CSV table of C-alpha atoms in Angstrom, one decimal:
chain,number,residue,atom,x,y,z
A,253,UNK,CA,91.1,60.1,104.6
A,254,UNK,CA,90.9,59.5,101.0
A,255,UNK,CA,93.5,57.8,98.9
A,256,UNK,CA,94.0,60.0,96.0
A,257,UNK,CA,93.7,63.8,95.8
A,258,UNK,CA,93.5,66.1,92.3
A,259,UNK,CA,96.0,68.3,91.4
A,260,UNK,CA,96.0,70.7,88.2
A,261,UNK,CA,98.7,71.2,86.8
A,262,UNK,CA,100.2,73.9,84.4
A,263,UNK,CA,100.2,71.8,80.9
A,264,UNK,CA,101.7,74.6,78.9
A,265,UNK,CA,102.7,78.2,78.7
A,266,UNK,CA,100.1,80.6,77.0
A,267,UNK,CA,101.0,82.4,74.1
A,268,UNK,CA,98.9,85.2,74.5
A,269,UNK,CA,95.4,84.5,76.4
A,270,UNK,CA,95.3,81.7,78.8
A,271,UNK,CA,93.5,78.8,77.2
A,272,UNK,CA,91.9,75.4,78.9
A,273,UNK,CA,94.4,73.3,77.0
A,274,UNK,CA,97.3,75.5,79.0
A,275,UNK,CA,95.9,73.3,82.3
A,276,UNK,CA,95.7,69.2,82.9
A,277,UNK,CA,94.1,67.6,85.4
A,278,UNK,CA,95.8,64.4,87.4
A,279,UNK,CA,94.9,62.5,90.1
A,280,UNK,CA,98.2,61.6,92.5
A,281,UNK,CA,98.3,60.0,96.3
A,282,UNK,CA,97.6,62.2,98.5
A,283,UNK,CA,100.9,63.0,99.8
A,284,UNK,CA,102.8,62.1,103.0
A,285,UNK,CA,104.0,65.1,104.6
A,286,UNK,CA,108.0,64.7,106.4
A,287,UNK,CA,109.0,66.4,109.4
A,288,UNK,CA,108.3,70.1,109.9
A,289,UNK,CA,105.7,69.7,107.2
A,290,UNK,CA,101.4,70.0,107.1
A,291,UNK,CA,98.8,68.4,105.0
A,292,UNK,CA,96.1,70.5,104.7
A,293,UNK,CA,92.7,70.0,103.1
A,294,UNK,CA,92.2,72.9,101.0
A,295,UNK,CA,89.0,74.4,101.8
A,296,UNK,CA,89.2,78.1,99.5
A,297,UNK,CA,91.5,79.0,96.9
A,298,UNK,CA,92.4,82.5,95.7
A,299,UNK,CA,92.6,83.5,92.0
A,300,UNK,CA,94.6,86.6,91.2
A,301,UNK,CA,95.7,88.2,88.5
A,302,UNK,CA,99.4,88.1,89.0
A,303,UNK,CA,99.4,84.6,88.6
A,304,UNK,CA,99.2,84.6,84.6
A,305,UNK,CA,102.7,86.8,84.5
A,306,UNK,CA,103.7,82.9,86.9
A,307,UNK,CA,102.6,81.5,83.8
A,308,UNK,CA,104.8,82.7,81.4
A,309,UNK,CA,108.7,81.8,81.4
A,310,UNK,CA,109.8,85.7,81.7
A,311,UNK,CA,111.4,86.5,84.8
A,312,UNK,CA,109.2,88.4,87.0
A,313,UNK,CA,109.4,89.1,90.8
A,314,UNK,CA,107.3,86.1,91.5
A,315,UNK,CA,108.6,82.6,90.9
A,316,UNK,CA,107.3,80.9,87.4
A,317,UNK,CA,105.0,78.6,87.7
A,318,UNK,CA,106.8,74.8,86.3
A,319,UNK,CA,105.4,73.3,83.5
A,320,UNK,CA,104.1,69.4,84.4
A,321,UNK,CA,104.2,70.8,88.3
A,322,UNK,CA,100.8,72.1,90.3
A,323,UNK,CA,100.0,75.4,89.9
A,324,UNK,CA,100.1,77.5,93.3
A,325,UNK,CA,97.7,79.9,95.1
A,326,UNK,CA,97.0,81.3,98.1
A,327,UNK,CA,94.5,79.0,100.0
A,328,UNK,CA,92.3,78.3,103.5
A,329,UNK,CA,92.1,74.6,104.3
A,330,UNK,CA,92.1,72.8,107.7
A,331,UNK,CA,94.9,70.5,109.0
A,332,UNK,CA,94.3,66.7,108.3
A,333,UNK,CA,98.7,65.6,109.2
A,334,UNK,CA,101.1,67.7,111.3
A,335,UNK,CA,104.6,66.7,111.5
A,336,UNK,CA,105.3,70.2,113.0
A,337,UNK,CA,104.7,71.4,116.9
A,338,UNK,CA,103.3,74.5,115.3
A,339,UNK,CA,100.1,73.1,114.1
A,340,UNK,CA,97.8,70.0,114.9
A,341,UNK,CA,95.1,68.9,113.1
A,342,UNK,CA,92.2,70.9,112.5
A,343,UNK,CA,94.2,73.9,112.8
A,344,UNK,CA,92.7,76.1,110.2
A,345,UNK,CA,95.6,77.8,108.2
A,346,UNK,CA,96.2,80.7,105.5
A,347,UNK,CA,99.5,80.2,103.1
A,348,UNK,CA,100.5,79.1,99.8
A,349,UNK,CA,99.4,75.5,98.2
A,350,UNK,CA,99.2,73.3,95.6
A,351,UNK,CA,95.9,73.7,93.1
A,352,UNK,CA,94.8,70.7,94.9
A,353,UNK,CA,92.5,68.7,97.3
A,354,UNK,CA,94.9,67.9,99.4
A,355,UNK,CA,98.4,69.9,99.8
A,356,UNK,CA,101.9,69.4,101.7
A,357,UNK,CA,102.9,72.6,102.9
A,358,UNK,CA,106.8,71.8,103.3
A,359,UNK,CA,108.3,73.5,106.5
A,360,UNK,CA,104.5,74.8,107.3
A,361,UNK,CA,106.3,78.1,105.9
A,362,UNK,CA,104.1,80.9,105.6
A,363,UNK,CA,101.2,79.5,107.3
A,364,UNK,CA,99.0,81.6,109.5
A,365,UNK,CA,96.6,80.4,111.7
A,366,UNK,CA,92.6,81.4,110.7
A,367,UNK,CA,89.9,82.0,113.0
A,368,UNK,CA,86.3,81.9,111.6
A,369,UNK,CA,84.9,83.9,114.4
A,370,UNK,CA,87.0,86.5,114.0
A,371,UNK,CA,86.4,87.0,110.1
A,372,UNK,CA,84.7,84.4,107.2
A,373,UNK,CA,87.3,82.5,105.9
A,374,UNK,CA,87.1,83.9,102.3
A,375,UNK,CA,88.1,87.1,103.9
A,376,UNK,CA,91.6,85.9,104.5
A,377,UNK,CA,92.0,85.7,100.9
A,378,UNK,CA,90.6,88.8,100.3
A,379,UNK,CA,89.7,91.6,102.3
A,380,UNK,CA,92.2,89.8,105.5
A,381,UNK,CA,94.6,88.8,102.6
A,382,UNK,CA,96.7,89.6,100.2
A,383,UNK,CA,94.1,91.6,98.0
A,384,UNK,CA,93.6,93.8,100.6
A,385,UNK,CA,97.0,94.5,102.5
A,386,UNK,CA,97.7,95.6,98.8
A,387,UNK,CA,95.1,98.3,98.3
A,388,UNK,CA,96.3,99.0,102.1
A,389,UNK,CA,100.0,100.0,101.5
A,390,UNK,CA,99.5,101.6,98.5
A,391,UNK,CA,97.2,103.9,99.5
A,392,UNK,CA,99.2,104.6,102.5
A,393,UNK,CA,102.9,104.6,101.2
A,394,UNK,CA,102.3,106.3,98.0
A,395,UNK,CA,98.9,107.5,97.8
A,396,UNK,CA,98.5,109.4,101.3
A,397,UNK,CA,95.0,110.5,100.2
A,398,UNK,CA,93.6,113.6,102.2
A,399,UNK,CA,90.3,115.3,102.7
A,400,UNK,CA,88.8,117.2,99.6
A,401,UNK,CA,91.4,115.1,97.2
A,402,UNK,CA,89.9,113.0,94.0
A,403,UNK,CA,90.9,109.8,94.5
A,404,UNK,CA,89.9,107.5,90.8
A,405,UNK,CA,90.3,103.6,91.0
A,406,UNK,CA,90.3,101.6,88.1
A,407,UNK,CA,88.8,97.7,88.2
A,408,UNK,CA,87.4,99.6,91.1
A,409,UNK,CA,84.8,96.5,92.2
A,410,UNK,CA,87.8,94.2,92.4
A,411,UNK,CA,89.5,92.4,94.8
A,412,UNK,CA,91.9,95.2,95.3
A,413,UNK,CA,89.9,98.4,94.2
A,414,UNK,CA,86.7,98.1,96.4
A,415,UNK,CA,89.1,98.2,99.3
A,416,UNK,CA,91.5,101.2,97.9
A,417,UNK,CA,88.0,103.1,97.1
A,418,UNK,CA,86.5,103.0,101.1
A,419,UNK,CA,89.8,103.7,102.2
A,420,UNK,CA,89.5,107.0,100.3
A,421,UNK,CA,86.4,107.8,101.5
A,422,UNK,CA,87.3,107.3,104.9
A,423,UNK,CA,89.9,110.1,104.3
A,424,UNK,CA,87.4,112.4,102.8
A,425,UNK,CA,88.0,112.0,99.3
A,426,UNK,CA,86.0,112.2,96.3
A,427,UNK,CA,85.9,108.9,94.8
A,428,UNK,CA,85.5,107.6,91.3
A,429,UNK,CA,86.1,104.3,89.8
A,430,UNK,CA,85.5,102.2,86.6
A,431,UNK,CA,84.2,99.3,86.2
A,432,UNK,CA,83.1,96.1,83.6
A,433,UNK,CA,79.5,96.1,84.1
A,434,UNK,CA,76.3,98.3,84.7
A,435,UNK,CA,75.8,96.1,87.8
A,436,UNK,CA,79.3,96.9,88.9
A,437,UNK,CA,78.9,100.3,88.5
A,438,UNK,CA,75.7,100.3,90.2
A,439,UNK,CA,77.4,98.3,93.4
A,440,UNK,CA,80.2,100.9,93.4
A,441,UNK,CA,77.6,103.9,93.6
A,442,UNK,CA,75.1,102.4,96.1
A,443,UNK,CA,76.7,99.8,98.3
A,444,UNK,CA,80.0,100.9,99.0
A,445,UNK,CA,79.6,104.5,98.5
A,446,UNK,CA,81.9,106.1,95.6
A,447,UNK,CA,80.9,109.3,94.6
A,448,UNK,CA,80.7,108.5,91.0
A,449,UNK,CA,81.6,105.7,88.4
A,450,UNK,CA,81.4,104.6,84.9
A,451,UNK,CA,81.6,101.5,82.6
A,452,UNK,CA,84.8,100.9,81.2
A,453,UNK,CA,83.2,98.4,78.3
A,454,UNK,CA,80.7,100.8,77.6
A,455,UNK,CA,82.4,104.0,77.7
A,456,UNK,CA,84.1,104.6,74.5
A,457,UNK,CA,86.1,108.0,75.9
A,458,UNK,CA,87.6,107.5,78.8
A,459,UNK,CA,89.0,110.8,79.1
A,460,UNK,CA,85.7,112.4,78.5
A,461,UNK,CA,84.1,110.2,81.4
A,462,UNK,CA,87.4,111.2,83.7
A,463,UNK,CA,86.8,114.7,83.0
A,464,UNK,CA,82.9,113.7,83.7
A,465,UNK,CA,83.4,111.9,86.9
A,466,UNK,CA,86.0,113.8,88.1
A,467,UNK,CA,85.6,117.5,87.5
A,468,UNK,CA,88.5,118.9,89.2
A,469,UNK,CA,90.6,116.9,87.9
A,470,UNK,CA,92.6,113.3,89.8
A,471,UNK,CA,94.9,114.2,92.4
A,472,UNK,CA,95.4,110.2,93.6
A,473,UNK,CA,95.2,107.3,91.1
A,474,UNK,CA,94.9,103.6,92.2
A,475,UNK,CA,95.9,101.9,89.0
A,476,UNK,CA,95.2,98.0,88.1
A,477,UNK,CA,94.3,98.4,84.3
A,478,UNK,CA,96.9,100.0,82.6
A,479,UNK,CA,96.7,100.8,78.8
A,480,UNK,CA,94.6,103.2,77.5
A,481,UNK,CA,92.9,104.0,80.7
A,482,UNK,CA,96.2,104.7,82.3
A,483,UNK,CA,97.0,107.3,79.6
A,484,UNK,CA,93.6,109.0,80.0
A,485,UNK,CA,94.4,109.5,84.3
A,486,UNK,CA,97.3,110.6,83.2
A,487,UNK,CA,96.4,113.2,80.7
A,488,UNK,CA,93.5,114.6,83.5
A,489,UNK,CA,95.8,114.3,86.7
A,490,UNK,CA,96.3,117.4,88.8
A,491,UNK,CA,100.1,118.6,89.5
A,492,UNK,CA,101.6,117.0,92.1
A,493,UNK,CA,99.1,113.9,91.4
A,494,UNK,CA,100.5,110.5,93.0
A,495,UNK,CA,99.6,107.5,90.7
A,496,UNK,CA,99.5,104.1,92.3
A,497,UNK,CA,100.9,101.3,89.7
A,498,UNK,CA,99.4,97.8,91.3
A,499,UNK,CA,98.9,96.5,88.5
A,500,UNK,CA,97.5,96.4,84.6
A,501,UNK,CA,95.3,93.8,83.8
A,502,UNK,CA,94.6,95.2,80.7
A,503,UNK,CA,97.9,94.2,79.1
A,504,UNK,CA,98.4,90.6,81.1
A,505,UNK,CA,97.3,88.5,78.1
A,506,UNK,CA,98.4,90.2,75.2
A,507,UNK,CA,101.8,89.1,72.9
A,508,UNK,CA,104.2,91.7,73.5
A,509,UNK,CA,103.2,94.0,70.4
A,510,UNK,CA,100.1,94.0,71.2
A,511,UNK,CA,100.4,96.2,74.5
A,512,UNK,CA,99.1,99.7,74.6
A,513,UNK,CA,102.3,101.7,74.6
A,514,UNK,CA,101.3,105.5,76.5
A,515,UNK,CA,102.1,108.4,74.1
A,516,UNK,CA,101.5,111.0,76.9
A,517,UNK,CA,104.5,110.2,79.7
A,518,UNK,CA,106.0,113.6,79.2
A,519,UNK,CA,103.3,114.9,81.6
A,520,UNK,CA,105.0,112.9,84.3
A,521,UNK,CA,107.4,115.6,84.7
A,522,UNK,CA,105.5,118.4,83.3
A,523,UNK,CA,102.7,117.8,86.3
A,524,UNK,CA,105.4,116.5,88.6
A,525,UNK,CA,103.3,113.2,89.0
A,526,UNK,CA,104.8,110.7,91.8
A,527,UNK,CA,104.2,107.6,89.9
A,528,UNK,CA,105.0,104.3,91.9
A,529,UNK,CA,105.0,100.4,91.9
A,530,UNK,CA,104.9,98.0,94.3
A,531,UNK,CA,105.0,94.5,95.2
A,532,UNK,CA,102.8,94.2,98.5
A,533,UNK,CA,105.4,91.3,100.0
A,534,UNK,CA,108.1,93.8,100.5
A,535,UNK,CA,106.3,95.3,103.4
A,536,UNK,CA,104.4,91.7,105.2
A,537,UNK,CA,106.5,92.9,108.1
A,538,UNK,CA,103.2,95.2,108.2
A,539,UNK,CA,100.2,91.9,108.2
A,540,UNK,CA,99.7,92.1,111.9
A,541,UNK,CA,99.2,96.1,111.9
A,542,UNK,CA,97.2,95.8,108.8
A,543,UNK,CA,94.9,92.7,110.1
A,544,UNK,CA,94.0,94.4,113.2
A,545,UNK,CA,92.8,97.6,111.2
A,546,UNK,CA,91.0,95.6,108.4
A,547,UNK,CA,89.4,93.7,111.3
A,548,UNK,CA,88.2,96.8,112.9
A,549,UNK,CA,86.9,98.5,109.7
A,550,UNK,CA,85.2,94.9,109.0
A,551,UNK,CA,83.7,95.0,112.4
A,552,UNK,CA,82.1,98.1,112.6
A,553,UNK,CA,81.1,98.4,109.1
A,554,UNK,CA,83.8,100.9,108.0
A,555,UNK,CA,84.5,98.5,105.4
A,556,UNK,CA,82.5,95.9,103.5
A,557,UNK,CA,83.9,93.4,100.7
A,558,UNK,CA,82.1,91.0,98.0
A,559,UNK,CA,83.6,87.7,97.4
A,560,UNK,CA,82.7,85.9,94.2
A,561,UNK,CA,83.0,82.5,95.3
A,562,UNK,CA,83.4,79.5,92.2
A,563,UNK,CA,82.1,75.8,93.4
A,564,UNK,CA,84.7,73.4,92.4
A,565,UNK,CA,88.4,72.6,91.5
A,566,UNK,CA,87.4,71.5,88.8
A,567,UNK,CA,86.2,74.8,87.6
A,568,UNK,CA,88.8,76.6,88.6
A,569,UNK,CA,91.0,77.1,85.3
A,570,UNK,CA,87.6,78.5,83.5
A,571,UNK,CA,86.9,80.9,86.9
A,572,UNK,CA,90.8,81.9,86.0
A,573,UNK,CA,90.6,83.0,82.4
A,574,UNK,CA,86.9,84.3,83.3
A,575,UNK,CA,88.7,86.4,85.5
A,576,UNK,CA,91.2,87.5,83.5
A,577,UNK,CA,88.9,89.1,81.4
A,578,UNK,CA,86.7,91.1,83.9
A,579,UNK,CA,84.2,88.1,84.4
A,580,UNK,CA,84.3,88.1,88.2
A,581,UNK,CA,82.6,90.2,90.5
A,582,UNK,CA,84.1,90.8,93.5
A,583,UNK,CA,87.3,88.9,95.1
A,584,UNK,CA,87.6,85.8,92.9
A,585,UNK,CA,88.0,82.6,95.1
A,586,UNK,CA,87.5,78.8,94.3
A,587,UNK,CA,85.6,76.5,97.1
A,588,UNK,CA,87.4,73.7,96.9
A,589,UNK,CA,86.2,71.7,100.2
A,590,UNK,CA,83.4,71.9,102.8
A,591,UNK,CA,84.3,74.2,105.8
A,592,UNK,CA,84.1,72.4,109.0
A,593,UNK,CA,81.3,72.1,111.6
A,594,UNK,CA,81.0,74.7,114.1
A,595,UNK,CA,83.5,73.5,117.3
A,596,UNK,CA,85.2,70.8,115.0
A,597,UNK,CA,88.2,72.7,114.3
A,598,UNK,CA,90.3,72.2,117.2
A,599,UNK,CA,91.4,75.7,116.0
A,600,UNK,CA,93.4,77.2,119.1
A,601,UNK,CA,94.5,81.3,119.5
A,602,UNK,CA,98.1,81.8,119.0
């Protein structure tokens, strides 16, 4: 095994839009893992935007990132060192790492055990992971979409909204979503079968391409923008309309006075709109129900997901601000690492 292993590290805290000179690049040891630890070789890492709220010093329900320290992300990589009875090497394991080559997971805690046969292993960072158990409890705890409804999804070909979109059709909605790009709007359309869509960047009226795509109005909103296009769903949302808050990528990288404030909130109670956030690791008690009916839907073609894979640590700040800015399409996530061979792994079923 190799001597040394990268590691990027969080330089500085943006002010504003993440910048290159916010990351650093060092080369350490690769680490020696103590007992109840893992070394794992990271093979994928995910990129998502929650981590640029990590980046900033205000608290937020996820830890802040540590200036000078690695920054941290969901990853796939193979056990090289186990000092726990849990795991042996070439396990192949899901959890939280170092931006890194090589990573100590201390404890092993959090890891899960990956099986390519079952599922490619960018799907456990995606449609298997996080992404996807989040467009999975909100449209079943708060959204409860039913047949005939108009269900709208913003960032709609993202790593969250191309799952919240064919969960609504399976339940017989219309859906409509928005999107950065013709090309988007075109995979939204034809691949994974919304009912309509329209470009966000193009689109100067959202309202009038709401009231467009969505002629009888919204009566379920899956919400990862935020700003303006928040206030436009809101403004063309049925009564009794249940609004989804995951997230509002819109206003991650602005200074505080630059953010969109909504001058139409008083039709929250005239419409009596449900209007509800989240944070999908309150409910993990709910992975292994939600794994076994991704892994159906994946099976049988229920469901289908596009991964927008980056070649590179290196790379991986630029594949972060890209992304923080519409650039990816699909479930952002870095390949770090070569997979290993077919019948190398070791991996066993637990």
């Amino acid at each position: 095994m190799q001597a040394n292993t990268r590691q990027i590290i969080l330089k500085s805290r943006p002010d504003g839009p993440v910048k290159g000179e916010n990351f650093e690049t060092r080369e350490v040891a690769v680490p020696d893992p103590e007992d109840g630890d893992v070394l794992v070789r990271v093979i994928y890492m995910s990129l998502d935007p929650y981590m640029r709220g990590r980046m900033d010093a205000a608290k937020s329900y996820a830890a802040n990132f540590k200036v000078g320290e690695p920054m941290i992300a969901r990853s796939v990589g193979e056990v090289v060192v186990s000092r726990n009875n849990a795991y042996h090497a070439g396990d192949l394991v899901v959890g939280m790492m170092d931006w890194s080559d090589y990573a100590v997971v201390p404890g092993a805690k959090g890891l899960r055990t990956a099986d390519p046969e079952f599922a490619p292993l960018p799907y456990y960072l995606g449609a298997l992971g996080m992404p996807g158990m989040t467009a999975w409890i909100g449209m079943k705890e708060i959204g409860k979409p039913k047949e005939g409804e108009t269900l709208f999804v913003s960032a709609a070909s993202g790593a969250v909204g191309q799952v919240a979109g064919q969960m609504g059709r399976m339940a017989g909605c219309r859906v409509v979503g928005c999107a950065g790009s013709d090309e988007k709007v075109a995979y939204l359309t034809g691949e994974i079968g919304f009912d309509a869509a329209f470009n966000h960047r193009t689109e100067g009226d959202y309202l009038g391409a709401l009231k467009r795509c969505c002629p009888t109005g919204i009566d379920v909103n899956f919400e990862n923008v935020g700003g303006a296009m928040l206030e436009a769903v809101i403004e063309h949302a049925n009564d009794y309309a249940r609004s989804i808050q995951c997230g509002a990528i819109s206003q991650y990288n602005l200074v505080e006075d630059e953010r969109y404030g909504i001058k139409n909130l008083e039709h929250i109670h005239r419409k009596r709109i449900h209007m509800e956030g989240f944070i999908v690791t309150d409910h993990w008690k709910r992975l292994d129900e939600f794994i076994a009916e991704m892994g159906r839907w994946l099976k049988c073609g229920a469901m289908t997901y596009k991964i927008d894979i980056t070649e590179g640590l290196e790379n991986a700040p630029a594949a972060f601000m890209a992304m923080l800015e519409g650039g990816n399409f699909g479930k952002q996530v870095v390949k770090i690492g070569a997979e290993p061979a077919a019948g190398t792994t070791g991996q066993r079923t637990r």
